C-alpha positions as MATLAB code, in Angstrom:
seq = 'MGSEKESFQQKNYIRKSLFYRLSQFVGFLLGARFFVAALLTFALYVSTFFLFNQEESFRKFVFDFKVHGIIFCTVLSILAGGIINQFYDFEKDHIVKPFRTRIQRFIQQKYFLYVYLFLTVISLGVASFISYRVLIFFIVYQFFMWFYSHKLSRILILNNFTFVSLTLYPFFGMMVYYQTFSMKVFLMAIFLFLILLCIDIVKDTLTKSVDKAFGYITIPNYFKSKNTKIILVALLIVTMAVSMKLITRTGISGFMSYYFTGGLFVMIICIYLLLNSSRRNKFLTLNILRFWVFIGILAMLLNGIEGKL';
ca = [
       0.000    0.000    0.000;
       2.816    2.378    0.919;
       4.653    1.848   -2.362;
       1.436    2.404   -4.363;
       0.801    5.635   -2.493;
       4.379    6.798   -3.132;
       4.027    5.883   -6.827;
       0.775    7.864   -7.084;
       2.351   10.877   -5.346;
       5.376   10.678   -7.662;
       3.150   10.591  -10.766;
       1.081   13.475   -9.403;
       4.278   15.459   -8.758;
       5.504   14.798  -12.324;
       2.158   15.950  -13.745;
       2.273   19.147  -11.682;
       5.904   19.700  -12.627;
       5.131   19.259  -16.351;
       2.135   21.579  -16.062;
       4.277   24.133  -14.248;
       7.031   24.001  -16.898;
       4.502   24.149  -19.740;
       2.790   27.139  -18.099;
       6.170   28.855  -17.741;
       6.943   28.250  -21.410;
       3.537   29.507  -22.612;
       3.764   32.475  -20.254;
       7.159   33.391  -21.674;
       5.907   33.116  -25.276;
       2.944   35.363  -24.486;
       5.113   37.826  -22.572;
       7.616   38.059  -25.412;
       4.771   38.315  -27.942;
       6.320   35.431  -29.829;
       3.412   35.042  -32.248;
       3.548   38.741  -33.213;
       7.307   38.359  -33.767;
       6.697   35.270  -35.944;
       4.181   37.163  -38.092;
       6.532   40.145  -38.459;
       9.379   37.792  -39.430;
       7.214   36.249  -42.145;
       6.202   39.738  -43.325;
       9.857   40.853  -43.373;
      10.958   37.924  -45.521;
       8.046   38.371  -47.939;
       8.506   42.146  -48.288;
      12.312   41.894  -48.511;
      12.366   39.345  -51.336;
       9.272   40.371  -53.294;
       9.176   44.157  -52.750;
      12.553   45.600  -51.793;
      14.808   43.069  -53.525;
      13.155   42.279  -56.850;
      16.382   42.044  -58.889;
      18.145   39.332  -56.884;
      17.607   35.635  -57.630;
      16.088   33.372  -54.985;
      19.368   31.386  -54.722;
      21.384   34.544  -54.101;
      18.832   35.753  -51.546;
      18.958   32.425  -49.656;
      22.752   32.702  -49.305;
      22.744   36.400  -48.406;
      23.684   35.841  -44.764;
      23.859   39.573  -44.075;
      20.114   39.912  -44.729;
      19.330   36.834  -42.607;
      21.502   38.294  -39.842;
      19.586   41.588  -39.948;
      16.239   39.767  -39.803;
      17.548   37.572  -36.945;
      18.557   40.705  -34.993;
      15.127   42.181  -35.741;
      13.335   39.124  -34.352;
      15.420   39.167  -31.154;
      14.787   42.920  -30.794;
      11.026   42.444  -31.235;
      10.990   39.675  -28.616;
      13.027   41.868  -26.244;
      10.674   44.789  -26.910;
       7.641   42.628  -26.121;
       9.199   41.536  -22.826;
      10.095   45.040  -21.643;
       6.677   46.324  -22.699;
       4.837   43.696  -20.662;
       7.160   44.420  -17.720;
       6.029   48.065  -17.651;
       2.380   47.196  -18.447;
       2.172   44.321  -15.964;
      -0.385   45.960  -13.632;
      -2.599   47.134  -16.498;
      -2.453   43.709  -18.139;
      -3.915   42.158  -14.967;
      -7.204   43.796  -15.966;
      -6.924   44.008  -19.761;
      -5.380   40.556  -20.354;
      -6.326   38.403  -17.347;
      -5.650   35.072  -19.099;
      -2.114   36.078  -20.039;
      -1.293   37.356  -16.556;
      -2.647   34.153  -14.976;
      -0.282   32.139  -17.171;
       2.611   34.504  -16.436;
       2.231   34.167  -12.666;
       4.354   31.012  -13.014;
       7.345   33.215  -13.980;
       8.903   35.850  -11.752;
       9.311   39.234  -13.423;
      13.063   39.246  -12.788;
      13.431   36.291  -15.205;
      11.717   38.295  -17.938;
      14.319   41.011  -17.364;
      17.164   38.485  -17.569;
      15.823   37.205  -20.893;
      15.331   40.789  -22.103;
      18.980   41.596  -21.395;
      20.132   38.322  -22.970;
      18.153   38.915  -26.186;
      19.337   42.536  -26.370;
      23.000   41.607  -25.959;
      22.801   38.769  -28.523;
      20.996   41.022  -31.014;
      23.545   43.830  -30.700;
      26.413   41.329  -30.738;
      25.271   39.818  -34.048;
      24.582   43.310  -35.451;
      28.157   44.386  -34.601;
      29.515   41.470  -36.677;
      27.454   42.569  -39.697;
      28.515   46.237  -39.752;
      28.711   49.291  -37.517;
      25.772   50.860  -39.414;
      23.595   47.851  -38.602;
      24.743   48.060  -34.969;
      23.703   51.744  -34.770;
      20.388   50.869  -36.461;
      19.572   48.318  -33.740;
      20.844   50.450  -30.859;
      18.379   53.156  -31.956;
      15.617   50.552  -32.412;
      16.066   48.978  -28.996;
      16.454   52.313  -27.228;
      13.144   53.597  -28.589;
      11.370   50.310  -27.783;
      12.510   50.684  -24.177;
      11.719   54.423  -24.118;
       8.262   53.765  -25.582;
       7.477   51.245  -22.841;
       8.999   53.426  -20.110;
       7.636   56.837  -21.068;
       6.135   57.425  -24.522;
       3.286   54.903  -24.151;
       1.667   57.291  -21.631;
       1.907   60.460  -23.767;
      -1.009   61.523  -25.967;
      -0.594   60.929  -29.739;
       3.125   60.157  -29.314;
       2.139   56.726  -27.966;
       0.232   55.783  -31.132;
       2.740   57.266  -33.588;
       5.732   55.729  -31.809;
       4.142   52.282  -31.588;
       3.298   52.233  -35.309;
       6.693   53.681  -36.268;
       8.514   51.010  -34.253;
       6.429   48.314  -35.962;
       7.475   49.628  -39.390;
      11.086   50.479  -38.445;
      12.582   47.123  -39.605;
      10.813   47.438  -42.977;
      12.214   50.943  -43.358;
      15.673   49.512  -42.636;
      15.300   46.931  -45.396;
      14.092   49.589  -47.818;
      17.207   51.678  -47.106;
      19.459   48.591  -47.303;
      18.225   47.783  -50.812;
      17.726   51.478  -51.714;
      14.218   50.737  -52.969;
      12.757   54.218  -53.235;
       9.677   54.581  -55.430;
       6.224   56.148  -55.329;
       4.653   52.681  -55.071;
       6.707   51.676  -52.019;
       6.158   55.088  -50.405;
       2.363   54.885  -50.825;
       2.283   51.287  -49.600;
       4.191   52.373  -46.485;
       1.659   55.180  -45.873;
      -1.222   52.730  -46.387;
       0.217   50.294  -43.830;
       1.061   53.109  -41.399;
      -2.533   54.386  -41.497;
      -4.073   50.934  -40.995;
      -1.753   50.176  -38.052;
      -2.555   53.593  -36.581;
      -6.284   52.871  -36.834;
      -5.754   49.455  -35.204;
      -3.872   51.034  -32.297;
      -6.505   53.734  -31.722;
      -9.410   51.257  -31.932;
      -7.535   49.025  -29.462;
      -7.261   52.031  -27.121;
     -11.035   52.584  -27.299;
     -11.521   49.076  -25.881;
      -9.193   49.765  -22.903;
     -10.220   53.396  -22.406;
     -11.153   53.288  -18.703;
      -8.228   51.050  -17.726;
      -5.731   53.263  -19.563;
      -7.112   56.316  -17.776;
      -6.871   54.611  -14.378;
      -3.191   53.739  -14.933;
      -2.195   57.147  -16.344;
      -2.048   56.326  -20.061;
      -3.234   59.410  -21.960;
      -4.701   58.030  -25.173;
      -6.882   59.612  -27.858;
     -10.078   57.840  -26.636;
      -9.657   58.891  -22.992;
      -8.523   62.453  -23.818;
     -11.076   63.359  -26.490;
     -14.796   62.681  -26.411;
     -16.086   59.491  -28.030;
     -17.570   61.520  -30.897;
     -14.199   63.179  -31.655;
     -12.380   59.834  -31.494;
     -14.908   58.437  -33.967;
     -14.304   61.429  -36.311;
     -10.515   60.884  -36.121;
     -10.856   57.171  -36.972;
     -13.283   57.763  -39.845;
     -10.996   60.497  -41.233;
      -7.990   58.146  -41.086;
      -9.925   55.410  -42.879;
     -11.025   57.847  -45.610;
      -7.392   58.935  -46.115;
      -6.437   55.235  -46.280;
      -9.040   54.764  -49.017;
      -7.572   57.744  -50.907;
      -4.085   56.197  -50.691;
      -5.498   52.888  -51.993;
      -7.083   54.642  -54.964;
      -3.800   56.442  -55.684;
      -1.950   53.104  -55.637;
      -4.455   51.514  -58.006;
      -4.644   54.377  -60.524;
      -1.163   55.958  -60.502;
       1.488   53.353  -59.710;
       0.681   50.616  -62.219;
       0.212   48.074  -59.453;
      -1.115   44.768  -60.780;
      -1.893   41.159  -59.944;
      -2.941   40.126  -56.444;
      -1.861   43.462  -54.956;
      -4.280   45.380  -57.197;
      -7.090   43.080  -56.000;
      -5.950   43.631  -52.425;
      -6.079   47.426  -52.593;
      -9.362   47.373  -54.512;
     -10.861   45.044  -51.916;
      -9.423   47.334  -49.241;
     -11.801   50.096  -50.338;
     -14.772   47.898  -49.386;
     -13.101   46.810  -46.150;
     -12.595   50.457  -45.138;
     -16.272   51.227  -45.929;
     -17.368   48.320  -43.707;
     -15.099   49.568  -40.884;
     -16.470   53.115  -41.221;
     -20.035   51.746  -41.011;
     -19.169   49.742  -37.879;
     -17.521   52.757  -36.221;
     -20.448   55.058  -37.018;
     -22.736   52.513  -35.344;
     -20.244   52.110  -32.547;
     -20.667   49.647  -29.743;
     -18.041   47.600  -27.946;
     -18.878   44.639  -30.186;
     -18.504   46.756  -33.349;
     -15.186   48.187  -32.168;
     -13.868   44.691  -31.459;
     -15.093   43.548  -34.887;
     -13.423   46.557  -36.567;
     -10.156   45.814  -34.767;
     -10.095   42.207  -35.950;
     -11.144   43.072  -39.522;
      -8.234   45.516  -39.806;
      -5.783   43.034  -38.281;
      -7.010   40.332  -40.642;
      -6.650   42.706  -43.606;
      -3.004   43.366  -42.722;
      -2.393   39.597  -42.740;
      -4.216   39.276  -46.090;
      -1.897   41.996  -47.417;
       1.164   39.889  -46.548;
      -0.336   36.881  -48.346;
      -1.275   39.054  -51.344;
       2.307   40.318  -51.571;
       3.602   36.740  -51.388;
       1.258   35.516  -54.142;
       1.931   38.581  -56.251;
       5.681   38.032  -55.907;
       5.453   34.347  -56.794;
       3.334   35.220  -59.822;
       5.893   37.819  -60.910;
       8.834   35.406  -60.518;
       7.217   32.669  -62.600;
];
């Protein structure tokens, strides 16, 4: 009987230990925003090969270790940025993201900081081997990710513009690296900037009261709901104008032309939902815009494959 009891206790301990380790692992992935980093990595590879680097063959691109090194540093920087952001937003996330904070209770905050420092050092170390310009690029990137989490995320308008700018910063770096300057790329960057800005503001409308309680001055909790709605509708109309410019003036074709044409209808749907605003409609608008960004990455991939064939 005693040995059976000990065996049962041992099995129960192993189960708890496995659950604990699994919870730690999931908590770390959520804290580092691993899935966002994975999506951005995919987007970087697609945009680099099919948009910024259209002249180079696939074989040459595969063996361009400098580009892979830059993207590797970018991924580590994004993971580090996600960790430091959740460190500063930990109290707010208890209310806004209760599931994530319940998972993260298995990990002490000091371990997140250790991983943040480790990822930062590795990223800058690899960047220094590539070139001093790349090192400076990532020092600036990581500084502003920390400064955003520490200070800028609480400042009106700067919080939204900085967040979106930091999201697009790696893509800007690739554009400069390949010196791909054209009206088409410029307008596509504006289009993406505006959509990401709308996503960030809509997200702030859903956490309005919590942001206010924790001292985050956002557009929704500074302006009246009516004014916030006007700002969002105006941004979506400008996004539609950029789409029309891309379709009519840049000679864009293939899947990307379908994407920007379809985007006009998506923006109209979002405007309708915002004008009939409720929490459900705001949440729906947020997810439609996020989904449309993902569709844009797939459209670029398909358009690039079609162009290479």
